[in-house]
C-alpha positions as MATLAB code, in Angstrom:
seq = 'XXXXXXXXXXXXXXXXXXXXXXXXXXXXXXXXXXXXXXXXXXXXXXXXXXXXXXXXXXXXXXXXXXXXXXXXXXXXXXXXXXXXXXXXXXXXXXXXXXXXXXXXXXXXXXXXXXXXXXXXXXXXXXXXXXXXXXXXXXXXXXXXXXXXXXXXXXXXXXXXXXXXXXXXXXXXXXXXXXXXXXXXXXXXXXXXXXXXXXXXXXXXXXXXXXXXXXXXXXXXXXXXXXXXXXXXXXXXXXXXXXXXXXXXXXXXXXXXXXXXXXXXXXXXXXXXXXXXXXXXXXXXXXXXXXXXXXXXXXXXXXXXXXXXXXXXXXXXXXXXXXXXXXXXXXXXXXXXXXXXXXXXXXXXXXXXXXXXXXXXXXXXXXXXXXXXXXXXXXXXXXXXXXXXXXXXXXXXXXXXXXXXXXXXXXXXXXXXXXXXXXXXXXXXXXXXXXXXXXXXXXXXXXXXXXXXXXXXXXXXXXXXXXXXXXXXXXXXXXXXXXXXXXXXXXXXXXXXXXXXXXXXXXXXXXXXXXXXXXXXXXXXXXXXXXXXXXXXXXXXXXXXXXXXXXXXXXXXXXXXXXXXXXXXXXXXXXXXXXXXXXXXXXXXXXXXXXXXXXXXXXXXXXXXXXXXXXXXXXXX';
ca = [
       0.355  -12.557  -54.511;
       1.358  -15.527  -52.394;
       4.711  -15.909  -54.165;
       5.433  -12.208  -53.682;
       4.435  -12.427  -50.002;
       6.770  -15.406  -49.560;
       9.637  -13.474  -51.182;
       9.177  -10.541  -48.777;
       8.828  -12.791  -45.707;
      11.677  -14.207  -43.620;
      14.604  -13.006  -41.580;
      16.713  -11.495  -44.385;
      13.936   -9.409  -45.957;
      12.636   -8.271  -42.553;
      16.163   -7.213  -41.582;
      16.391   -5.265  -44.856;
      13.098   -3.574  -44.024;
      14.520   -2.656  -40.620;
      17.593   -1.079  -42.274;
      15.408    1.129  -44.475;
      13.285    2.069  -41.450;
      16.433    3.064  -39.517;
      17.593    5.213  -42.454;
      14.190    6.942  -42.516;
      14.397    7.596  -38.765;
      17.922    9.027  -39.163;
      16.664   11.405  -41.827;
      13.828   12.465  -39.518;
      16.255   13.264  -36.701;
      18.547   15.218  -39.012;
      15.640   17.129  -40.551;
      16.432   15.830  -44.017;
      13.033   15.363  -45.679;
      14.212   15.590  -49.277;
      13.830   12.772  -51.776;
      11.962    9.503  -51.300;
      11.314    8.396  -47.723;
      13.260    5.181  -47.056;
      10.325    3.999  -44.919;
       8.444    3.234  -48.146;
      10.763    0.272  -48.672;
       9.954   -0.992  -45.167;
       6.231   -0.556  -45.881;
       6.494   -2.640  -49.055;
       8.837   -5.329  -47.698;
       7.233   -5.829  -44.272;
       3.722   -4.639  -45.117;
       2.896   -6.679  -48.212;
       2.975  -10.100  -46.437;
       0.710   -8.613  -43.747;
      -1.736   -7.294  -46.342;
      -1.794  -10.642  -48.141;
      -2.427  -12.505  -44.896;
      -5.161  -10.078  -43.841;
      -7.027  -10.345  -47.163;
      -6.647  -14.131  -47.482;
      -8.000  -14.682  -43.961;
     -10.834  -12.207  -44.519;
     -12.043  -13.520  -47.889;
     -10.988  -17.175  -47.842;
     -11.551  -18.007  -44.165;
     -13.975  -15.177  -43.351;
     -11.886  -14.380  -40.321;
     -10.998  -11.020  -38.792;
      -7.337  -11.156  -37.827;
      -4.578   -9.025  -36.352;
      -2.990   -8.387  -39.788;
      -6.264   -6.730  -40.854;
      -6.046   -4.191  -38.021;
      -2.374   -3.483  -38.756;
      -3.066   -3.155  -42.493;
      -5.870   -0.700  -41.727;
      -3.555    1.387  -39.548;
      -0.849    1.291  -42.248;
      -3.303    2.443  -44.910;
      -4.560    5.284  -42.709;
      -1.014    6.411  -41.889;
      -0.057    6.396  -45.562;
      -3.225    8.308  -46.419;
      -2.109   11.270  -44.312;
       1.529   10.963  -45.398;
       3.000    9.367  -42.236;
       5.096    6.758  -44.027;
       7.440    6.104  -41.064;
       4.522    5.230  -38.774;
       3.202    2.770  -41.380;
       6.639    1.199  -41.824;
       7.216    0.917  -38.074;
       4.084   -1.086  -37.292;
       4.712   -3.322  -40.332;
       8.297   -3.994  -39.210;
       7.353   -4.821  -35.597;
       4.642   -7.221  -36.787;
       7.116   -8.916  -39.171;
       9.581   -9.379  -36.280;
       6.825  -10.901  -34.137;
       5.919  -13.299  -36.962;
       9.536  -14.499  -37.229;
       9.845  -15.006  -33.460;
       6.621  -16.978  -33.343;
       7.616  -19.209  -36.251;
      10.875  -20.017  -34.506;
       9.118  -20.961  -31.270;
       6.466  -23.206  -32.841;
       8.745  -24.948  -35.371;
       8.340  -28.693  -34.919;
      10.723  -31.450  -35.989;
       8.830  -34.051  -38.082;
      11.529  -36.503  -39.097;
      10.408  -39.143  -36.572;
       7.852  -40.803  -38.851;
      10.456  -41.310  -41.590;
      12.860  -42.848  -39.056;
      10.142  -45.139  -37.760;
       9.206  -46.308  -41.253;
      12.875  -47.078  -41.956;
      12.825  -49.682  -39.140;
      10.000  -51.656  -40.751;
      11.124  -55.057  -42.113;
      11.135  -55.153  -45.918;
      11.677  -58.866  -46.590;
      10.786  -62.232  -45.125;
      12.093  -65.799  -45.540;
       9.052  -67.815  -46.635;
       9.125  -71.660  -46.597;
       7.719  -73.327  -49.721;
       7.727  -76.858  -51.052;
      10.702  -75.911  -53.236;
      12.603  -74.588  -50.210;
      13.233  -71.204  -48.628;
      12.552  -68.076  -50.651;
      13.197  -64.477  -49.579;
      10.266  -62.299  -50.687;
       9.130  -58.693  -50.107;
       6.945  -58.287  -47.020;
       4.034  -57.161  -49.207;
       3.887  -60.651  -50.754;
       3.521  -62.471  -47.409;
      -0.029  -63.658  -46.691;
      -1.746  -64.749  -43.518;
      -1.083  -68.453  -42.937;
       2.310  -68.488  -44.668;
       5.178  -70.244  -42.874;
       8.284  -68.118  -42.376;
      11.737  -68.879  -41.022;
      13.510  -66.227  -38.941;
      17.242  -66.676  -38.348;
      19.228  -65.214  -35.410;
      19.728  -61.453  -35.786;
      16.839  -60.994  -38.241;
      13.767  -58.807  -37.748;
      10.464  -60.648  -37.632;
       8.569  -59.501  -40.761;
       4.953  -60.112  -39.614;
       2.913  -60.923  -36.532;
       2.574  -64.656  -35.975;
       2.978  -67.715  -33.759;
       6.027  -69.939  -33.327;
       5.391  -73.416  -34.740;
       8.970  -74.673  -34.471;
      12.058  -73.782  -32.422;
      12.732  -71.590  -29.422;
      14.615  -68.341  -28.972;
      14.910  -65.062  -27.120;
      13.388  -62.013  -28.802;
      14.205  -58.338  -28.337;
      10.745  -56.764  -28.080;
      11.958  -53.323  -26.950;
      10.641  -51.663  -30.090;
       7.107  -52.728  -29.110;
       7.055  -53.086  -25.318;
      10.128  -51.209  -24.084;
      11.306  -54.227  -22.076;
      15.043  -54.060  -21.428;
      15.506  -57.838  -21.471;
      14.923  -60.245  -24.384;
      11.859  -62.426  -23.860;
      12.200  -66.190  -24.120;
       9.801  -67.608  -26.709;
       8.872  -71.156  -27.610;
       6.266  -73.277  -29.349;
       2.869  -71.479  -29.551;
       4.127  -68.092  -28.369;
       3.172  -64.956  -30.278;
       5.792  -62.784  -31.954;
       5.436  -59.255  -33.321;
       6.503  -57.580  -36.534;
       9.621  -55.417  -36.173;
      10.978  -57.273  -33.124;
      14.399  -58.951  -33.408;
      15.194  -62.641  -33.103;
      18.346  -62.760  -30.981;
      19.397  -66.406  -30.886;
      17.732  -69.578  -32.174;
      16.205  -70.138  -35.601;
      12.407  -70.263  -35.452;
       9.548  -70.999  -37.841;
       6.392  -68.915  -37.474;
       2.926  -68.984  -39.010;
       1.908  -65.495  -40.161;
      -1.289  -64.225  -38.558;
      -1.299  -60.441  -39.176;
       0.447  -59.103  -42.239;
       0.867  -55.767  -44.026;
      -1.272  -52.976  -42.606;
      -2.676  -55.304  -39.932;
       0.701  -55.991  -38.309;
       1.578  -54.461  -34.948;
       4.436  -52.406  -36.402;
       2.316  -50.866  -39.176;
      -0.279  -49.952  -36.552;
       2.509  -48.312  -34.532;
       3.456  -46.173  -37.564;
      -0.179  -45.223  -38.219;
      -0.699  -44.185  -34.597;
       2.319  -41.858  -34.727;
       1.076  -40.311  -37.981;
      -2.454  -39.916  -36.659;
      -1.343  -38.285  -33.419;
       0.906  -35.893  -35.385;
      -1.959  -34.835  -37.651;
      -4.317  -34.308  -34.714;
      -1.986  -31.806  -33.026;
      -2.891  -28.339  -34.269;
      -0.561  -25.343  -33.723;
      -1.425  -22.868  -31.001;
      -3.425  -19.923  -32.239;
      -1.723  -16.566  -31.746;
      -3.103  -14.740  -28.707;
      -3.480  -11.485  -30.635;
      -5.634  -13.249  -33.249;
      -8.022  -14.315  -30.490;
      -8.402  -10.658  -29.561;
      -8.616   -9.408  -33.153;
     -12.394   -9.735  -33.469;
     -12.706   -7.385  -30.468;
      -9.767   -5.067  -31.134;
     -10.597   -4.173  -34.740;
     -14.180   -2.971  -34.194;
     -13.150   -1.116  -31.019;
     -10.145    0.526  -32.719;
     -12.206    1.626  -35.702;
     -15.025    2.881  -33.483;
     -12.677    4.909  -31.267;
     -10.881    6.355  -34.302;
     -14.149    7.320  -36.003;
     -15.503    8.901  -32.826;
     -12.257   10.843  -32.355;
     -12.418   12.116  -35.945;
     -16.107   13.009  -35.647;
     -15.560   14.870  -32.361;
     -12.378   16.742  -33.361;
     -12.353   16.799  -37.136;
      -8.634   15.911  -36.895;
      -7.842   12.871  -39.024;
      -4.305   12.792  -37.580;
      -5.730   11.886  -34.164;
      -7.792    9.088  -35.683;
      -4.750    7.681  -37.502;
      -2.624    7.916  -34.316;
      -5.258    5.928  -32.457;
      -5.153    3.212  -35.117;
      -1.342    3.110  -34.955;
      -1.125    2.801  -31.159;
      -4.032    0.342  -31.161;
      -1.939   -2.123  -33.235;
      -1.247   -5.140  -30.990;
       2.489   -5.387  -31.760;
       3.557   -5.667  -28.120;
       0.670   -8.076  -27.573;
       1.948  -10.164  -30.486;
       5.489  -10.123  -29.076;
       4.438  -10.924  -25.485;
       3.991  -14.660  -26.042;
       6.865  -15.592  -28.403;
       9.529  -13.549  -26.592;
       8.622  -15.007  -23.204;
       8.565  -18.500  -24.666;
      11.889  -18.036  -26.450;
      13.479  -16.881  -23.197;
      12.101  -19.938  -21.373;
      13.219  -22.261  -24.179;
      16.692  -20.693  -24.038;
      16.881  -21.114  -20.286;
      15.783  -24.775  -20.562;
      18.471  -25.374  -23.201;
      21.119  -24.272  -20.665;
      20.078  -27.232  -18.510;
      20.010  -29.730  -21.380;
      16.261  -29.611  -22.012;
      15.111  -29.073  -25.596;
      11.594  -27.593  -25.845;
      10.377  -27.828  -29.425;
       7.358  -25.514  -29.298;
       5.809  -22.734  -27.307;
       2.558  -24.681  -27.180;
       4.302  -27.511  -25.305;
       5.816  -25.109  -22.791;
       2.485  -23.392  -22.125;
       0.642  -26.701  -21.832;
       3.159  -28.188  -19.385;
       1.995  -25.789  -16.671;
      -1.528  -27.206  -16.947;
      -0.447  -30.874  -16.766;
      -2.024  -32.643  -13.797;
      -1.141  -36.240  -14.681;
       2.323  -37.558  -15.577;
       2.421  -40.982  -17.231;
       5.877  -42.566  -17.004;
       7.373  -45.403  -18.975;
       9.555  -47.587  -16.761;
      12.568  -49.065  -18.548;
      15.101  -46.437  -19.598;
      12.934  -43.626  -18.259;
      12.742  -44.207  -14.518;
      15.333  -46.987  -14.588;
      18.838  -47.228  -16.028;
      17.587  -49.632  -18.691;
      20.317  -52.245  -18.237;
      20.101  -55.382  -16.080;
      22.732  -55.849  -13.409;
      23.368  -58.491  -10.739;
      21.322  -57.698   -7.644;
      21.514  -60.937   -5.610;
      23.711  -64.050   -5.396;
      22.230  -66.810   -3.245;
      24.385  -69.912   -2.496;
      22.313  -73.097   -2.076;
      25.253  -75.288   -1.127;
      27.752  -74.897    1.694;
      30.558  -75.878   -0.702;
      30.314  -72.608   -2.647;
      30.519  -68.966   -1.663;
      28.899  -66.076   -3.539;
      32.176  -65.247   -5.291;
      32.832  -68.839   -6.366;
      29.306  -69.202   -7.792;
      29.701  -65.865   -9.590;
      33.123  -66.822  -10.933;
      31.950  -70.158  -12.373;
      28.775  -68.638  -13.854;
      30.620  -65.624  -15.311;
      33.276  -67.835  -16.891;
      30.629  -69.998  -18.554;
      28.527  -66.995  -19.617;
      31.566  -65.169  -21.051;
      30.970  -67.022  -24.319;
      27.241  -66.223  -24.363;
      25.608  -63.438  -26.369;
      22.591  -63.268  -24.041;
      22.279  -59.873  -22.253;
      21.852  -61.553  -18.853;
      24.962  -63.625  -19.401;
      26.914  -60.547  -20.470;
      25.743  -58.700  -17.360;
      26.934  -61.504  -15.089;
      30.363  -61.597  -16.760;
      30.690  -57.810  -16.626;
      29.707  -57.754  -12.947;
      32.320  -60.404  -12.094;
      35.068  -58.557  -13.992;
      34.173  -55.301  -12.223;
      34.576  -57.136   -8.920;
      38.057  -58.196   -9.977;
      37.285  -61.932   -9.908;
      39.480  -64.403  -11.745;
      37.521  -65.933  -14.633;
      38.980  -69.263  -15.835;
      38.623  -70.064  -19.517;
      35.438  -71.899  -20.513;
      35.425  -74.792  -22.971;
      32.873  -76.990  -24.747;
      30.317  -74.165  -24.722;
      26.785  -74.891  -25.941;
      23.569  -72.883  -25.811;
      19.887  -73.767  -25.788;
      18.154  -70.550  -26.954;
      15.664  -69.275  -24.439;
      16.629  -71.892  -21.814;
      20.304  -71.820  -20.826;
      23.945  -72.660  -21.504;
      26.507  -75.358  -20.710;
      30.278  -75.074  -20.484;
      33.265  -76.721  -18.858;
      35.227  -74.440  -16.519;
      38.391  -76.072  -15.228;
      37.350  -79.539  -14.087;
      33.737  -78.561  -13.413;
      30.723  -78.867  -15.712;
      28.678  -75.665  -15.410;
      25.006  -75.339  -16.321;
      23.260  -71.948  -16.155;
      19.628  -71.437  -17.050;
      15.994  -71.633  -16.035;
      14.242  -74.362  -14.088;
      13.101  -76.240  -17.229;
      16.683  -76.374  -18.484;
      17.841  -77.704  -15.122;
      15.250  -80.487  -15.188;
      16.232  -81.372  -18.767;
      19.765  -81.893  -17.455;
      18.631  -83.980  -14.444;
      19.453  -81.327  -11.841;
      17.415  -81.711   -8.642;
      15.609  -78.500   -7.661;
      14.902  -78.230   -3.934;
      11.910  -76.171   -2.883;
      12.999  -72.636   -2.069;
      10.903  -69.532   -1.280;
      13.698  -67.389   -2.717;
      12.508  -67.952   -6.305;
       9.012  -66.734   -5.454;
      10.501  -63.689   -3.732;
      12.590  -62.764   -6.775;
       9.580  -63.284   -9.017;
       7.473  -60.944   -6.865;
      10.217  -58.332   -7.161;
      10.253  -58.668  -10.935;
      13.835  -59.932  -11.059;
      15.263  -62.229  -13.694;
      16.880  -65.356  -12.228;
      19.568  -67.715  -13.470;
      20.148  -71.017  -11.697;
      23.753  -72.203  -11.513;
      24.561  -75.935  -11.335;
      28.126  -77.154  -10.756;
      29.022  -80.761  -11.585;
      25.430  -81.984  -11.595;
      24.204  -80.211   -8.429;
      22.408  -76.909   -7.953;
      24.907  -74.528   -6.349;
      23.082  -71.226   -6.284;
      20.879  -68.604   -7.875;
      21.887  -65.288   -9.446;
      19.187  -62.601   -9.684;
      19.356  -59.590  -11.995;
      17.250  -56.467  -12.120;
      17.105  -53.014  -13.623;
      18.168  -50.198  -11.268;
      16.090  -47.143  -10.458;
      17.643  -43.829  -11.450;
      18.709  -41.384   -8.767;
      16.168  -38.723   -7.749;
      13.147  -40.669   -9.042;
      11.469  -40.595   -5.621;
      12.203  -36.864   -5.202;
      10.881  -36.088   -8.671;
       7.635  -38.002   -8.055;
       7.249  -36.269   -4.680;
       7.737  -32.805   -6.211;
       5.156  -33.519   -8.904;
       2.656  -34.649   -6.290;
       3.348  -31.510   -4.239;
       2.611  -29.484   -7.392;
      -0.842  -31.082   -7.534;
      -0.168  -33.665  -10.249;
      -0.488  -37.432  -10.021;
       2.023  -39.948  -11.382;
       1.164  -43.246  -13.051;
       3.269  -46.002  -14.611;
       2.595  -47.256  -18.172;
       4.974  -50.076  -19.070;
       5.330  -53.122  -21.263;
       7.122  -54.982  -18.462;
       5.458  -57.783  -16.542;
       2.980  -56.900  -13.819;
       5.016  -58.068  -10.831;
       8.118  -56.156  -11.875;
       6.089  -53.015  -12.575;
       4.228  -53.091   -9.274;
       7.394  -53.721   -7.258;
       9.128  -50.806   -8.934;
       6.112  -48.482   -8.585;
       6.048  -49.194   -4.871;
       9.724  -48.210   -4.564;
       9.177  -45.016   -6.590;
       6.001  -44.082   -4.661;
       3.897  -44.170   -7.835;
       0.237  -44.720   -7.024;
      -1.179  -46.364  -10.176;
       0.429  -49.008  -12.386;
      -0.611  -50.382  -15.778;
       1.680  -53.185  -16.968;
       2.177  -55.511  -19.960;
       0.995  -52.786  -22.349;
       1.610  -52.692  -26.085;
       1.909  -49.256  -27.774;
      -1.789  -49.145  -28.710;
      -2.768  -49.898  -25.116;
      -0.565  -47.066  -23.824;
      -2.289  -44.723  -26.263;
      -5.696  -45.942  -25.082;
      -4.787  -45.314  -21.428;
      -3.724  -41.757  -22.242;
      -6.885  -41.140  -24.265;
      -8.985  -42.438  -21.355;
      -7.206  -40.072  -18.955;
      -7.810  -37.115  -21.269;
     -11.488  -38.028  -21.636;
     -11.706  -37.963  -17.831;
     -10.502  -34.358  -17.808;
      -6.782  -34.828  -17.138;
      -4.094  -32.859  -18.951;
      -1.528  -35.615  -19.563;
       2.222  -35.584  -20.082;
       3.795  -38.841  -21.270;
       7.450  -39.345  -20.283;
       9.219  -42.128  -22.211;
      12.302  -43.134  -24.145;
      11.658  -46.010  -26.552;
      10.257  -46.458  -30.046;
       7.246  -48.118  -28.443;
       6.546  -44.874  -26.572;
       6.331  -42.747  -29.752;
       2.540  -43.038  -30.272;
       1.885  -42.277  -26.589;
       4.271  -39.299  -26.716;
       2.350  -37.949  -29.710;
      -1.074  -38.622  -28.185;
      -0.369  -36.957  -24.830;
      -0.919  -33.230  -24.371;
       2.839  -32.929  -23.803;
       5.320  -35.653  -24.797;
       8.658  -35.687  -22.925;
      11.466  -37.946  -24.195;
      14.564  -38.960  -22.263;
      17.019  -37.975  -24.974;
      20.408  -39.480  -24.058;
      19.225  -43.074  -23.819;
      16.045  -42.670  -25.819;
      15.655  -43.677  -29.440;
      15.793  -41.011  -32.146;
      12.163  -41.757  -32.943;
      11.031  -41.114  -29.358;
      12.959  -37.831  -29.327;
      11.456  -36.766  -32.661;
       7.951  -37.761  -31.558;
       8.166  -35.753  -28.360;
       7.425  -32.091  -27.668;
      10.282  -31.863  -25.158;
      13.563  -33.833  -24.969;
      15.616  -34.136  -21.762;
      19.123  -34.677  -23.081;
      20.741  -35.629  -19.766;
      18.197  -38.311  -18.797;
      17.807  -36.495  -15.449;
      14.308  -37.243  -14.185;
      14.550  -34.243  -11.817;
      14.112  -32.035  -14.864;
      10.473  -33.079  -15.221;
       9.333  -31.083  -12.145;
      11.755  -28.336  -13.266;
       9.835  -28.151  -16.552;
       6.568  -27.698  -14.712;
       8.002  -24.854  -12.611;
       9.504  -23.193  -15.698;
       6.211  -23.475  -17.572;
       4.276  -21.895  -14.723;
       6.771  -19.014  -14.596;
       6.616  -18.488  -18.380;
       2.810  -18.431  -18.399;
       2.786  -15.899  -15.550;
       5.256  -13.741  -17.496;
       3.169  -13.964  -20.666;
       0.078  -12.793  -18.778;
       2.059   -9.946  -17.187;
       3.475   -8.863  -20.545;
       0.033   -8.903  -22.123;
      -1.313   -6.768  -19.279;
       1.666   -4.400  -19.632;
       1.231   -4.057  -23.388;
      -2.502   -3.382  -23.077;
      -1.882   -0.793  -20.351;
       0.661    1.029  -22.536;
      -1.750    0.929  -25.469;
      -4.584    2.288  -23.325;
      -2.439    5.209  -22.085;
      -1.267    5.886  -25.641;
      -4.872    5.978  -26.871;
      -5.796    8.574  -24.227;
      -2.764   10.693  -25.173;
      -3.731   10.346  -28.842;
      -7.256   11.587  -28.146;
      -5.777   14.736  -26.555;
      -3.368   15.182  -29.509;
      -0.339   14.728  -27.245;
       0.849   12.012  -29.638;
       1.142   12.273  -33.408;
       1.276    9.253  -35.719;
       5.107    9.287  -35.610;
       5.452    9.830  -31.839;
       2.627    7.327  -31.326;
       4.604    4.814  -33.389;
       7.680    5.451  -31.226;
       5.711    5.007  -27.974;
       4.193    1.897  -29.476;
       7.727    0.704  -30.320;
       8.899    1.441  -26.765;
       6.069   -0.718  -25.392;
       7.179   -3.568  -27.613;
      10.778   -3.107  -26.435;
       9.710   -3.250  -22.756;
       7.919   -6.527  -23.387;
      11.027   -8.008  -25.045;
      13.359   -6.848  -22.226;
      11.017   -8.190  -19.540;
      10.831  -11.557  -21.315;
      14.630  -11.698  -21.634;
      14.967  -11.501  -17.833;
      13.391  -14.956  -17.597;
      16.479  -16.458  -19.235;
      18.737  -15.921  -16.199;
      16.366  -17.098  -13.480;
      16.937  -20.484  -11.870;
      14.036  -22.920  -11.604;
      16.095  -26.089  -11.257;
      15.729  -26.196   -7.468;
      12.441  -26.175   -5.644;
      11.987  -22.920   -3.758;
      11.386  -23.276   -0.047;
];
C-alpha cells in the first residue's frame, strides 16, 4: 500500500488528478453524464494516498487525523454517487500536502560538509623518524609534527616551536592566534606558519572537532517538524462533523444533507491557510535576499525574544584593517612609518602584515623593495628597506632584538579596545605603533535598536577575547557579552537561555557557529561571508550580509502569523456558513464542494497578497 501511495503522491500525479477533475466538471457543465465519470481517476490518484495516511495513523499511531475526516467524507460522497465531490476534496488536500512539503523542506547537507573538513592523517614522530598515519591510529600522548599549512589532527599542547594558528573553525576569530610552548591547540584548526611539535591529549571522538560534528548532528535530530495545524484540530473536527451529519440525517432522513455536511466540514482551506501564507512570506523574503528554509522557522521568528549574535563576520566585516598609526619618534611621520612597515610586511604571509601593505597601497604610498626578509612565526619579521633595518612585531620580539620600549599608555588603550598592535622599529629604535581592528558593519546600531524596540534583547556570543568583545558590544549598544567561547560553550549559553524561558535566535556565520545555529529555536546565517556549513546548519540565510534584515525578519514573521490566524478564521467562518446552508438543503454535495473550493481559493489569494507588501522599513 505504501508503494502505491508513493506512486500516486507528488506534483505530477496530483496535476494529473486535477486534469481529470477539470474534465469531470466540464462534463457536468455541458450536461454530458454518459460514460465513466473522469472524477473517478481523481478520487483514485489523489484519494488513495489520503486513505493510506488516514489508516496508518489510525492503526499504527492510534491517532485521529485530518486525512481520516477527508476519507470519511469521500466515502460518503461515493456512497451516494457524488464522485465529483469526492474527487474535489481529495484534490484540494493533495495540493495542500504538496505546498506544505515545499515549505518545510530542509537542507541537510551541512553535516556532510562539516565531516569533510575533519583531518584524516597526522605526522607522528617515532624513533625511526616521521610517519604519516590515519588519525584513527593516533593515541593520547603521541608526539606529532604539524608543518605550515597543515590541519592539526588532534587536540594537544605545543612542546616545541611557535606559530600562528587559524582557529576560525572553532572560535570564529578573524585573526590567527600566536601560539608557543605549552599552548593548547585544537583539532581541525590550521597551522599557518612555523613547524610545531605537539603532544596529543584528546584524540578521535574526544577531540574538539569531533564534538563539534556530534553537536550539529544532535541538534539536527532534536528539531522535529511542525505539526500541521489541521491535524491539531482533527480530534475535535471529526467527532463534531460525524455528530452533526448523523443528527442531520436523523432529523431529515436525507442522506444527501449528511454527506454535504461532511464535504464542507473537510478542513481543506484550513490546511491551505498555513502553507500558502508561509510560501508567500518566503517568496517575499527571497526578493530581499533572505532564504527561509522552513515554515516552522518563519513562524518561530515572531516569538523570538532574545537574539544571540556572533561577532566576527556577523556584526563586523571580518577582516582586520589599520585603525591607528602612532609615531613615537619626531623623526618619522605616520606615512613614513606606514611606508617602511608596509614594505617590510609585503613579503609576509601573516594576515596583519597583508592588511598593513594593502592599506598603504590604497593610500597611494610608495613602497620601496624589501630585502633580507626573515620571519619569526608568532613574533614578528625583519627586513631591509633601502638603507634602513626594519623590525615589526610584538614586544617580546622587540626585546629579543635589543629595542628599547619606553612606557606608553597607548598600548594599554589599544588592548582595552581589543585591537591588534604591531610595533615598528627603524634602525634599532622604536619608531611607532600600528593598530589594527575589525570594523563594525553599517546599520548594526540601528538593527540592535529596532530589535530592542520590538521587545527582544540582544547578547553577544563570541570566541574573541574579552576586551575586544566588550569594547565592540559597547559600540553596538549590546547589553550582555560572553567572550572566549568555544562552540560547546555557545551551545550551553543558548540552552541556558531557553531553560530560562527565552525563545532564542542565533545569528552567526562561521563553522564554529553551526552547533549554536542548530540548537537555537531559529538559526540565522550571514550567507555571503558565512561558511557553507553555517548556511546549511541555519534555518534562515541572509545572502547579502545585511544585518538590518534581522529586524525585517521579525516584522515579516509577525505579519505572516497574523495572516495565518486570519486565514484560519476565514476558512472556519466559510465552513460554518456552508454547514448551515447544508442543513437547510441549500447546498448539495457538488455545490457544497464548489463553495468549499471557493473558500480554499480565497485563502490562497489572501495569502498571495503578502508577497507584495514591504516590511523592510520600520513603519512609523
